[in-house]
Coordinates of C-alpha atoms in Angstrom, one line a residue:
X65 CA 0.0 0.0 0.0
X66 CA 1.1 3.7 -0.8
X67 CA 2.4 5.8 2.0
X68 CA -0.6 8.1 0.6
X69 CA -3.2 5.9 1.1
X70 CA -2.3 4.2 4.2
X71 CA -5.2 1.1 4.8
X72 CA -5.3 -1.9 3.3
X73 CA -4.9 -2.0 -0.7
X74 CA -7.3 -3.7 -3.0
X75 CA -4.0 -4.9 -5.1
X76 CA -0.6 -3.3 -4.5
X77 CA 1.5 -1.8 -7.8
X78 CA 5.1 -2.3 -8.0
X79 CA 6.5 0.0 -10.3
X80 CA 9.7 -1.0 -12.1
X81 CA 11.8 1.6 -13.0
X82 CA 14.4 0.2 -14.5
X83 CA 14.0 1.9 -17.9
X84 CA 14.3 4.9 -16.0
X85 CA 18.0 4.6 -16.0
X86 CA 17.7 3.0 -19.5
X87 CA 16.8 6.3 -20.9
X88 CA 19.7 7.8 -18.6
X89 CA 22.3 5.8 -19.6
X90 CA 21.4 5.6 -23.3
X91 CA 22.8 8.8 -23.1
X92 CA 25.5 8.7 -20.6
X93 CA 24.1 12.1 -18.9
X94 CA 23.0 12.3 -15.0
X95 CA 18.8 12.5 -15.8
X96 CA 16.4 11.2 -15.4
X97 CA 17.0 9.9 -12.1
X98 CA 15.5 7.1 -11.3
X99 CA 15.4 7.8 -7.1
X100 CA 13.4 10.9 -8.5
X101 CA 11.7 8.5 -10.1
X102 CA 11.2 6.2 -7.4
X103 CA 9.4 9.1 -4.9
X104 CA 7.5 10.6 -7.2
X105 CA 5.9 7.0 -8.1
X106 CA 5.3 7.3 -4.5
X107 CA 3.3 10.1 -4.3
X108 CA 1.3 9.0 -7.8
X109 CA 0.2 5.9 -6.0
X110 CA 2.9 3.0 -5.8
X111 CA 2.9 1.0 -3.1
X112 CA 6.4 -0.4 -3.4
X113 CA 9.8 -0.1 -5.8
X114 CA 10.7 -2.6 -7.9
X115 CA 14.8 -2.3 -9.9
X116 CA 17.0 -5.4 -11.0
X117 CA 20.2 -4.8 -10.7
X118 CA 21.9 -6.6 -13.4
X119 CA 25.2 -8.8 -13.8
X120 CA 26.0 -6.4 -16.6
X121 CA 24.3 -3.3 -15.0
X122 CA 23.0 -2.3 -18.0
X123 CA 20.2 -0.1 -16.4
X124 CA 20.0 0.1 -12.6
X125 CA 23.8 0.5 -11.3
X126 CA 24.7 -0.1 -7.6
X127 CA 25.0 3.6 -6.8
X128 CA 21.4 3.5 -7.8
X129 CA 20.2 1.2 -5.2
X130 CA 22.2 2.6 -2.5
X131 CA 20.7 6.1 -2.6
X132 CA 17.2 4.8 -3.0
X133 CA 17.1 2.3 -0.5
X134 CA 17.1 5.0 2.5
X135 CA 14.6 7.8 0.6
X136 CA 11.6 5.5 0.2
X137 CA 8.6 5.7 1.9
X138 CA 7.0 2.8 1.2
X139 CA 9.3 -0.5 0.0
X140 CA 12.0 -1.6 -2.1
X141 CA 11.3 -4.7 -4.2
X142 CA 15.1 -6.0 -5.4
X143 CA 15.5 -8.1 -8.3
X144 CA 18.3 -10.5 -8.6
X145 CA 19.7 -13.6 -10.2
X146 CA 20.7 -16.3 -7.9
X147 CA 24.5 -15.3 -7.7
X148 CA 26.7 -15.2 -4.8
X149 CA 27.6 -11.7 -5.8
X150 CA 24.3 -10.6 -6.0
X151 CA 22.7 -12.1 -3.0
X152 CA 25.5 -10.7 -0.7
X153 CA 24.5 -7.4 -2.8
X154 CA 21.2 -7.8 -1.4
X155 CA 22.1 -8.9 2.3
X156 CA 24.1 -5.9 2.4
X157 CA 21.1 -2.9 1.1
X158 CA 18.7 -5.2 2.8
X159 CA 15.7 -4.1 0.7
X160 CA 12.0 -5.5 2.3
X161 CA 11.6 -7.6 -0.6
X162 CA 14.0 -9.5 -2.9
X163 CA 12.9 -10.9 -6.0
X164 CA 14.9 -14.0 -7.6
X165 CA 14.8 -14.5 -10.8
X166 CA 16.4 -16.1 -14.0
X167 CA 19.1 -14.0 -15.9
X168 CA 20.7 -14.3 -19.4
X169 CA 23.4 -12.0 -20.1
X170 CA 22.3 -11.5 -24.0
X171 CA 18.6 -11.3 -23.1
X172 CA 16.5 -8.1 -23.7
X173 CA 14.6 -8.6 -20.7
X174 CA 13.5 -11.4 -18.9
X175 CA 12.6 -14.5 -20.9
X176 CA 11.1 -16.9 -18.0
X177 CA 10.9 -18.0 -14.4
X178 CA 13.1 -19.2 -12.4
X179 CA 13.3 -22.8 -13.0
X180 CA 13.5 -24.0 -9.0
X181 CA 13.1 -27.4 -9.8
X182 CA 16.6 -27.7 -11.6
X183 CA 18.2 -25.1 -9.3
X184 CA 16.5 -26.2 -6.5
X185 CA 19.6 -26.3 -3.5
X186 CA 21.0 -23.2 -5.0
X187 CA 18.0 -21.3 -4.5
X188 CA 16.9 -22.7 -1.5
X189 CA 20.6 -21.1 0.0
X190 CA 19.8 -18.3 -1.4
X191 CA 16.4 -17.8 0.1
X192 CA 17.9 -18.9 3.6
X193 CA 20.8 -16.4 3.5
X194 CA 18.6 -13.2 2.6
X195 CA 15.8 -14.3 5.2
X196 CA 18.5 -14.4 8.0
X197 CA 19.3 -10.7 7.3
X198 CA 15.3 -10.4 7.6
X199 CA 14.5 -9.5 3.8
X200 CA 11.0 -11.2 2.5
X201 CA 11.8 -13.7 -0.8
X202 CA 9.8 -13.9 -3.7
X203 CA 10.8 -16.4 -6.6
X204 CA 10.0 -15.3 -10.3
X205 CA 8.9 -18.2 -11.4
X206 CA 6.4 -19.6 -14.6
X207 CA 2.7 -20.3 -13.8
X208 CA 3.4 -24.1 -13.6
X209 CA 2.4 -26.1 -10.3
X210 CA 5.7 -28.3 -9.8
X211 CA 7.3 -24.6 -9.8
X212 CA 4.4 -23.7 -7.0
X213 CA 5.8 -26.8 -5.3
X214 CA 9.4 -26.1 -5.4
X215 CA 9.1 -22.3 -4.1
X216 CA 7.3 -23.0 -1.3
X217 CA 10.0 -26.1 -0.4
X218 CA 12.9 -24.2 -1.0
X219 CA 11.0 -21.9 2.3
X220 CA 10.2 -18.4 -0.2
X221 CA 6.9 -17.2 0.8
X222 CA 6.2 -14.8 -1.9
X223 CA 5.7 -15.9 -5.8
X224 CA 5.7 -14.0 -8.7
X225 CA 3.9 -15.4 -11.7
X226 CA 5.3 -14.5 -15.2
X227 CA 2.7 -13.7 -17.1
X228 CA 4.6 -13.0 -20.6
X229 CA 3.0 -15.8 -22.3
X230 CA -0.5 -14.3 -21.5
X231 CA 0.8 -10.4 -22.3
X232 CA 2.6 -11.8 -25.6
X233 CA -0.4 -14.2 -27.0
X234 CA -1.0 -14.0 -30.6
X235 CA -5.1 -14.5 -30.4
X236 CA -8.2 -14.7 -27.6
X237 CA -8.1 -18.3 -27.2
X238 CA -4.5 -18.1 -26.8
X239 CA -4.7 -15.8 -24.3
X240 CA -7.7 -17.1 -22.6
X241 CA -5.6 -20.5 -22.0
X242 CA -3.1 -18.8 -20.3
X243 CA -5.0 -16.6 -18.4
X244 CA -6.2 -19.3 -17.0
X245 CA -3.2 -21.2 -16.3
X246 CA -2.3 -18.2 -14.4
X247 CA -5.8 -19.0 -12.8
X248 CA -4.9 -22.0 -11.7
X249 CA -1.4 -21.3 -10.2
X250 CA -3.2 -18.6 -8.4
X251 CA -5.2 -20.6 -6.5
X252 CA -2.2 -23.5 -6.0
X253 CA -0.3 -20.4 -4.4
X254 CA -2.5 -19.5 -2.4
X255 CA -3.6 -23.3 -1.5
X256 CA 0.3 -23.5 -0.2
X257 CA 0.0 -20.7 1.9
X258 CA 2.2 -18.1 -0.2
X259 CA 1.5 -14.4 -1.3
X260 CA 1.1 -14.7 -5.1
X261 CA 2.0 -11.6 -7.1
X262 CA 2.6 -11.2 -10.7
X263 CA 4.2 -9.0 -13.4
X264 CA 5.8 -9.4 -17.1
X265 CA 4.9 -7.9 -20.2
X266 CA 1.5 -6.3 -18.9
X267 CA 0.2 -2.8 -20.4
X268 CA -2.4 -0.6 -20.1
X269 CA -5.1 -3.0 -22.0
X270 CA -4.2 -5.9 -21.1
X271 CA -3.6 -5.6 -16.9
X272 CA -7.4 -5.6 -16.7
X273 CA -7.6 -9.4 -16.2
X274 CA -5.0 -10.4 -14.8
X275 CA -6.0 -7.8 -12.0
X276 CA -9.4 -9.5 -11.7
X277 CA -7.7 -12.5 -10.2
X278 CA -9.3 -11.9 -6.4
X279 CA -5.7 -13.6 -4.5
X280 CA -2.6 -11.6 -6.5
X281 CA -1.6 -9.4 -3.6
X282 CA 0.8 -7.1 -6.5
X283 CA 1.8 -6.5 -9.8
X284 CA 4.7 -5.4 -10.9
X285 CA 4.9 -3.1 -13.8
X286 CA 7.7 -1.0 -15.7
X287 CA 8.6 -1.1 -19.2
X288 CA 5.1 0.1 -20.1
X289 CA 4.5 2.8 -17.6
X290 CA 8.2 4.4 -18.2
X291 CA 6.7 4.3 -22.5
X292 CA 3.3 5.6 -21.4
X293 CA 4.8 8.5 -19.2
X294 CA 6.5 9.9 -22.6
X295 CA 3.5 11.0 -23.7
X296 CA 1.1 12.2 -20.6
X297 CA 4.0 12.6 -17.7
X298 CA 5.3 9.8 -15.2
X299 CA 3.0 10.6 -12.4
X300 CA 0.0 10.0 -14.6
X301 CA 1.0 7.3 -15.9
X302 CA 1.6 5.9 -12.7
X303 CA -1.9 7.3 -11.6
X304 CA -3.5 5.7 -14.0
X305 CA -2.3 1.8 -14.0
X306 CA -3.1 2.0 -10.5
X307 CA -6.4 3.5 -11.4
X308 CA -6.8 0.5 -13.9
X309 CA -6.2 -2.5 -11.5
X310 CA -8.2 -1.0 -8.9
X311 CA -11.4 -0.9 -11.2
X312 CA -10.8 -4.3 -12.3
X313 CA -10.6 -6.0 -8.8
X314 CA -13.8 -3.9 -7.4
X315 CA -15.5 -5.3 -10.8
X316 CA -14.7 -8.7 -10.1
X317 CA -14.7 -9.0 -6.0
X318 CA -13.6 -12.4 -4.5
X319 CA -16.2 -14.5 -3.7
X320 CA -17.2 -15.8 -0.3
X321 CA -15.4 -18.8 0.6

């Protein structure tokens, strides 16, 4: 929930804003900043701060997280691949929330969960070490239920779904099928007893559904707000994906169990 708005949220947005620095570095100037960035997504409505800090750093840079980690009001949400550089990274800025997930050096962004099945003792340390410097775990991780499984084994009690094969289907049944396989892992989240967010890929006419789902606590969101804000200001931008997830889960309330 936003330091603005401070009662229980319908669904929480985490705003990415990695292609804040993107756009800085493209240039190699000092602007935009993305800790400016950061607070005034604050004041627009985020209710947490999501940046990946990259093996090749290619957007977010170190210095980056260590001056935003002390000016936010509500919560940082650190992404990181399951490295032994980048988990002490992470025990050391000790954000609330650290995100593992799957990294490529040659990818344009993400491509897919974290596959804890295959890496399942690496992650499992991993989770262990940044829980004993008291930092909340969440595991990117595909909308698939041995994945479900393996997450809440390895002792993370967050999830976040990737929903890029929903954001990047090519027709309505396509979609509709993995909307619902989103569904499903939803509800074999929550059956575990984890907090089930979401993010990848999702866009300002296609976040509607995916915000319907009554039990995903969060989305996280970047690559299309930072576009969006080009063209009617960040804040507004920010204003209004919050705006659109709100009206989607009041439209579609979860029913009585």
């Amino acid at each position: 929930m936003s330091y603005l708005n401070p009662t229980s949220s319908i669904i929480d947005l985490g705003i990415n804003i990695d292609h804040v620095a993107t756009l800085r570095n493209a240039r190699g100037t000092t602007y935009p900043d993305p800790l400016r960035a950061a607070l005034l997504a604050e004041e627009a409505g985020a209710d947490a701060i999501t940046l990946h800090l990259r093996e090749d750093r290619r957007h977010i840079r170190d210095a980056d997280v260590e001056a935003i980690r002390p000016q936010l009001r509500t919560r940082m949400n650190l992404e990181a691949a399951v490295t032994q550089e980048m988990i002490d990274f992470s025990c050391k800025i000790k954000p609330q929330d650290s995100c593992l997930v799957p990294e490529r050096r040659h990818e344009l962004t993400t491509e897919g969960g974290l596959d804890v099945v295959k890496y399942f003792t690496q992650v499992q340390a991993a989770v262990r070490q940044l829980q004993g410097e008291g930092i909340r775990v969440s595991l990117f991780i595909d909308p698939e239920a041995d994945q479900i499984q393996a997450a809440a084994e390895a002792g993370a009690p967050v999830i976040e779904l990737h929903t890029g094969r929903y954001a990047e289907a090519h027709d309505d049944a396509e979609q509709r099928a993995e909307l619902e396989r989103v569904q499903r892992a939803v509800q074999e989240g929550v059956r575990r007893g984890l907090k089930v967010n979401a993010g990848h890929g999702l866009h300002y006419t296609n976040v509607q559904a995916i915000a319907a789902i009554a039990d995903i606590a969060e989305l996280n969101i970047g690559h299309a707000i930072v576009a969006h804000a080009v063209f009617v200001g960040w804040q507004a931008a920010v204003s209004e994906m919050k705006a659109l997830m709100v009206k989607a889960r009041l439209a579609h309330p979860a029913k009585p169990n």
